[in-house]
Amino acid sequence: MSTAKKEYKRITTKTLVDMKKNGEKIAMLTAYDYTMGKIVDSAGIDVILVGDSASNVMAGHETTLPITLDQMIYHASSVIRAIERSLVVVDLPFGTYQSDPKEALRSAIRIMKESGAHAVKMEGGKEIKESIKRILHAGIPVMGHLGLTPQSIYKFGTYTVRAKEEAEAQKLKDDAKLLEKMGCFAVVLEKVPAKLAEEIAKEITIPVIGIGAGGGVDGQVLVMHDMLGMTHEFNPRFLRRYLDLYQEMGNAFSQYITDVKSGDFPNDEEQY
Ligand code: KIV
């Protein structure tokens, strides 16, 4: 178990900004249910993201687009019931904030009210600035998400590294500064060149959390199922696997099947 968790009783958006000021890296992971939320919170994670990656790893969709607001609220409230210390950030799902700022605010309010989450995350910069502004004005903390934004996958056409060209890199910088200026408390940068991510982290005062954005940023986020090795077919360069749960769980399930079929389970001590 981490020792870092003893230093902060409860992580807030302000804690994260202080961590950046103090040069302390921020550790963030996704979680989508009570049991995983409890384990990762007890381990001392700083931020839990109830990501719309639930659409992929929990529901088996190819993209994050199909997940609904009700489904995100279900996942978020399951996680919230488990946590004692971490800051819980919830993705606003595709289609709930892009069309108009009033709808965006209604979606964010539903997440905060019905799940008990602490903040929302939104993909995009200038294009969604009115929605971000309205949510911030209502007192709801917003984490931005720039670079590879999976809700726009059909616009990009591919999951390759973003902002390799100068024009896109400049837009990314401008958007990161805009998010900071508007009052977002942090920003996720996904799959962008490490040098660019480091430059942005140096130029803005809010924490930059990277995924596939190198080590020069203020923190890192991974999808829990990926870092535990459960999604064995997913092999991006940025992913570090800490376990091979696909294999280990498969072995456990096979052993159970063998034991049931052979009559070895349950034994005399495993019955009443
Ligand atoms: O939904 C998610 O898990 C995310 C992370 C990849 C940052 O947005």
Coordinates of C-alpha atoms and ligand atoms in Angstrom, one line a residue:
M1 CA 0.0 0.0 0.0
S2 CA 1.2 3.5 -0.8
T3 CA 2.6 5.8 1.8
A4 CA 1.5 8.9 -0.2
K5 CA -2.1 8.4 0.9
K6 CA -1.2 9.2 4.5
E7 CA -0.1 12.7 3.5
Y8 CA -3.6 13.8 2.2
K9 CA -6.7 12.9 4.0
R10 CA -8.8 13.6 1.0
I11 CA -7.8 14.6 -2.5
T12 CA -9.5 17.7 -3.9
T13 CA -9.0 19.7 -7.1
K14 CA -6.9 22.1 -5.0
T15 CA -4.7 19.3 -3.8
L16 CA -3.9 18.4 -7.4
V17 CA -2.8 22.0 -8.2
D18 CA -0.7 22.0 -5.0
M19 CA 0.9 18.7 -6.0
K20 CA 1.9 20.3 -9.3
K21 CA 3.4 23.3 -7.5
N22 CA 5.3 20.9 -5.2
G23 CA 6.6 18.8 -8.1
E24 CA 4.7 15.7 -6.8
K25 CA 3.4 13.5 -9.6
I26 CA -0.3 12.7 -9.8
A27 CA -1.4 9.0 -10.2
M28 CA -4.8 8.5 -11.8
L29 CA -6.5 5.2 -12.9
T30 CA -10.0 4.4 -14.2
A31 CA -12.5 2.4 -12.2
Y32 CA -16.1 1.6 -13.0
D33 CA -17.5 -0.5 -10.1
Y34 CA -17.5 -0.7 -6.3
T35 CA -15.0 -3.5 -5.8
M36 CA -12.3 -2.0 -8.0
G37 CA -13.0 1.5 -6.7
K38 CA -12.4 0.2 -3.2
I39 CA -9.1 -1.6 -4.0
V40 CA -7.7 1.3 -6.0
D41 CA -8.7 3.9 -3.4
S42 CA -7.2 1.9 -0.6
A43 CA -4.0 1.6 -2.5
G44 CA -3.7 5.3 -2.4
I45 CA -4.5 6.5 -5.9
D46 CA -5.0 10.3 -6.2
V47 CA -7.7 10.4 -8.9
I48 CA -10.2 7.8 -10.0
L49 CA -11.6 8.4 -13.5
V50 CA -14.9 6.9 -14.2
G51 CA -14.1 7.0 -17.9
D52 CA -16.4 6.5 -20.8
S53 CA -13.8 3.7 -21.6
A54 CA -16.4 1.7 -19.7
S55 CA -18.1 1.6 -23.1
N56 CA -15.1 -0.5 -24.3
V57 CA -13.9 -2.5 -21.3
M58 CA -17.2 -3.0 -19.4
A59 CA -19.8 -3.1 -22.2
G60 CA -17.7 -4.4 -25.1
H61 CA -18.4 -1.6 -27.6
E62 CA -15.8 -0.8 -30.2
T63 CA -15.9 2.9 -29.3
T64 CA -16.8 5.2 -26.4
L65 CA -19.7 6.7 -28.3
P66 CA -22.6 4.4 -27.3
I67 CA -22.4 4.8 -23.5
T68 CA -25.3 6.8 -22.1
L69 CA -25.5 9.4 -19.3
D70 CA -27.6 6.9 -17.2
Q71 CA -25.0 4.2 -17.6
M72 CA -22.2 6.7 -16.6
I73 CA -24.2 7.7 -13.5
Y74 CA -24.6 4.0 -12.6
H75 CA -20.8 3.3 -12.9
A76 CA -20.0 6.5 -11.1
S77 CA -22.3 6.0 -8.1
S78 CA -21.0 2.4 -7.7
V79 CA -17.4 3.8 -7.5
I80 CA -18.4 6.7 -5.2
R81 CA -19.9 4.3 -2.6
A82 CA -16.4 2.7 -2.3
I83 CA -14.1 5.6 -2.0
E84 CA -12.8 7.4 1.1
R85 CA -9.9 9.4 -0.2
S86 CA -9.6 9.8 -3.9
L87 CA -11.0 12.5 -6.1
V88 CA -13.6 11.0 -8.5
V89 CA -13.9 12.5 -12.0
V90 CA -16.6 11.3 -14.4
D91 CA -16.6 11.6 -18.2
L92 CA -19.5 13.4 -19.7
P93 CA -20.5 10.9 -22.4
F94 CA -20.7 11.7 -26.1
G95 CA -23.8 13.6 -27.1
T96 CA -24.5 15.1 -23.7
Y97 CA -22.6 18.3 -24.0
Q98 CA -21.6 19.1 -27.6
S99 CA -24.9 20.5 -28.9
D100 CA -25.7 23.3 -26.5
P101 CA -24.4 24.7 -23.2
K102 CA -27.7 24.4 -21.4
E103 CA -27.9 20.7 -22.1
A104 CA -24.2 20.4 -21.1
L105 CA -25.0 21.9 -17.7
R106 CA -28.0 19.7 -17.2
S107 CA -25.9 16.6 -18.0
A108 CA -23.1 17.7 -15.6
I109 CA -25.7 18.5 -12.8
R110 CA -27.2 15.0 -13.2
I111 CA -23.8 13.4 -12.8
M112 CA -22.9 15.4 -9.7
K113 CA -26.4 15.1 -8.1
E114 CA -27.2 11.5 -8.9
S115 CA -23.7 9.9 -8.5
G116 CA -22.1 12.1 -5.9
A117 CA -19.0 12.6 -8.1
H118 CA -16.5 15.4 -7.5
A119 CA -15.9 16.7 -11.0
V120 CA -16.6 16.0 -14.7
K121 CA -14.2 15.5 -17.7
M122 CA -15.0 16.8 -21.2
E123 CA -13.2 16.2 -24.5
G124 CA -12.3 19.3 -26.6
G125 CA -11.1 22.9 -26.4
K126 CA -12.3 26.0 -28.1
E127 CA -15.3 24.2 -29.8
I128 CA -16.9 23.4 -26.5
K129 CA -15.8 26.5 -24.5
E130 CA -19.4 27.8 -23.9
S131 CA -20.4 24.5 -22.4
I132 CA -17.3 24.4 -20.2
K133 CA -17.9 27.9 -19.1
R134 CA -21.5 27.3 -18.1
I135 CA -20.6 24.2 -16.1
L136 CA -17.8 26.0 -14.3
H137 CA -20.1 28.9 -13.5
A138 CA -22.5 26.4 -11.8
G139 CA -19.6 25.5 -9.5
I140 CA -18.8 22.1 -11.1
P141 CA -15.1 21.4 -11.5
V142 CA -14.0 20.5 -15.0
M143 CA -11.1 18.4 -16.2
G144 CA -10.3 19.0 -19.9
H145 CA -9.2 16.3 -22.3
L146 CA -7.1 17.2 -25.5
G147 CA -5.0 15.4 -28.1
L148 CA -6.5 12.1 -29.0
T149 CA -10.1 12.5 -28.0
P150 CA -11.8 9.1 -28.5
Q151 CA -15.3 10.6 -28.8
S152 CA -14.2 12.2 -32.1
I153 CA -12.7 8.9 -33.4
Y154 CA -14.8 9.0 -36.6
K155 CA -13.5 12.5 -37.4
F156 CA -9.8 11.4 -36.9
G157 CA -10.3 8.0 -38.5
T158 CA -7.5 6.5 -36.5
Y159 CA -6.1 6.1 -33.0
T160 CA -2.6 7.3 -34.0
V161 CA -0.6 10.0 -32.2
R162 CA -2.1 13.5 -32.5
A163 CA -0.5 16.9 -33.0
K164 CA 2.7 15.8 -34.8
E165 CA 2.2 18.7 -37.3
E166 CA 2.8 22.3 -36.3
A167 CA -0.7 23.6 -36.9
E168 CA -2.3 20.9 -34.7
A169 CA 0.4 21.3 -32.0
Q170 CA -0.3 25.0 -31.9
K171 CA -4.0 24.4 -31.6
L172 CA -3.4 22.0 -28.8
K173 CA -1.3 24.6 -26.9
D174 CA -3.9 27.3 -27.5
D175 CA -6.7 25.0 -26.2
A176 CA -4.7 24.0 -23.1
K177 CA -4.1 27.7 -22.3
L178 CA -7.8 28.4 -22.9
L179 CA -8.9 25.6 -20.5
E180 CA -6.5 27.0 -17.9
K181 CA -7.8 30.5 -18.4
M182 CA -11.4 29.4 -18.1
G183 CA -10.8 27.7 -14.8
C184 CA -10.5 24.0 -15.5
F185 CA -8.6 22.4 -12.7
A186 CA -6.5 19.9 -14.8
V187 CA -6.2 18.6 -18.3
V188 CA -5.6 15.1 -19.8
L189 CA -3.4 14.9 -22.8
E190 CA -3.8 11.7 -24.7
K191 CA -1.3 10.3 -27.3
V192 CA 0.7 13.4 -28.2
P193 CA 4.5 13.8 -28.6
A194 CA 6.3 13.8 -25.3
K195 CA 8.2 17.0 -26.1
L196 CA 5.0 18.9 -26.9
A197 CA 3.2 17.6 -23.7
E198 CA 6.2 18.6 -21.6
E199 CA 6.2 22.1 -23.1
I200 CA 2.5 22.5 -22.3
A201 CA 2.9 21.2 -18.8
K202 CA 5.6 23.9 -18.3
E203 CA 3.5 26.7 -19.8
I204 CA 0.3 26.2 -17.7
T205 CA -0.2 26.2 -14.0
I206 CA -2.9 23.5 -13.9
P207 CA -1.8 19.8 -13.8
V208 CA -1.4 18.0 -17.1
I209 CA -2.2 14.3 -16.8
G210 CA -0.8 12.2 -19.6
I211 CA -1.7 9.0 -21.3
G212 CA 0.8 8.2 -24.0
A213 CA 2.2 11.8 -23.5
G214 CA 5.6 10.9 -22.0
G215 CA 7.1 11.5 -18.6
G216 CA 7.5 15.3 -18.7
V217 CA 3.9 16.0 -17.5
D218 CA 2.5 16.3 -14.0
G219 CA 0.8 12.9 -13.7
Q220 CA -0.3 9.7 -15.5
V221 CA -3.5 7.9 -16.2
L222 CA -4.1 4.4 -17.5
V223 CA -7.3 2.3 -18.0
M224 CA -7.3 -0.2 -15.1
H225 CA -8.2 -3.2 -17.3
D226 CA -5.2 -2.4 -19.6
M227 CA -2.6 -2.0 -16.8
L228 CA -3.9 -5.2 -15.1
G229 CA -3.4 -7.1 -18.4
M230 CA -7.0 -8.0 -18.8
T231 CA -7.3 -6.6 -22.3
H232 CA -4.5 -8.7 -23.8
E233 CA -5.3 -7.8 -27.4
F234 CA -4.6 -4.1 -26.7
N235 CA -0.9 -3.3 -27.0
P236 CA -0.1 0.4 -27.5
R237 CA 3.5 1.5 -26.9
F238 CA 2.5 3.7 -23.9
L239 CA 1.0 0.8 -21.9
R240 CA 2.9 -0.7 -19.0
R241 CA 1.2 -3.9 -17.7
Y242 CA 1.6 -4.6 -14.0
L243 CA -0.1 -8.0 -14.1
D244 CA -1.2 -10.6 -16.7
L245 CA -4.7 -11.0 -15.3
Y246 CA -6.0 -12.4 -18.6
Q247 CA -3.7 -15.4 -18.1
E248 CA -4.0 -15.6 -14.4
M249 CA -7.8 -15.4 -14.3
G250 CA -8.1 -17.8 -17.2
N251 CA -5.9 -20.3 -15.2
A252 CA -8.1 -19.9 -12.1
F253 CA -11.3 -20.4 -14.1
S254 CA -9.9 -23.5 -15.7
Q255 CA -8.8 -24.9 -12.4
Y256 CA -12.3 -24.3 -11.0
I257 CA -13.9 -26.0 -13.9
T258 CA -11.6 -29.0 -13.5
D259 CA -12.3 -29.2 -9.7
V260 CA -16.1 -29.0 -10.2
K261 CA -16.1 -31.7 -12.9
S262 CA -13.8 -34.0 -11.0
G263 CA -15.8 -33.6 -7.8
D264 CA -12.8 -32.2 -6.0
F265 CA -14.7 -29.0 -5.1
P266 CA -16.3 -28.7 -2.6
N267 CA -14.3 -30.9 -0.2
D268 CA -15.4 -31.9 3.3
E269 CA -14.3 -28.5 4.8
E270 CA -16.1 -26.5 2.2
Q271 CA -19.6 -27.7 3.1
Y272 CA -22.1 -27.5 6.1
Ligands
KIV1 O1 -12.3 7.1 -20.7 C1 -11.2 7.0 -20.3 O2 -10.7 6.0 -19.8 C2 -10.3 8.2 -20.6 C3 -8.8 8.0 -20.3 C4 -8.2 7.2 -21.4 C5 -8.1 9.2 -20.1 O3 -10.7 9.2 -21.0

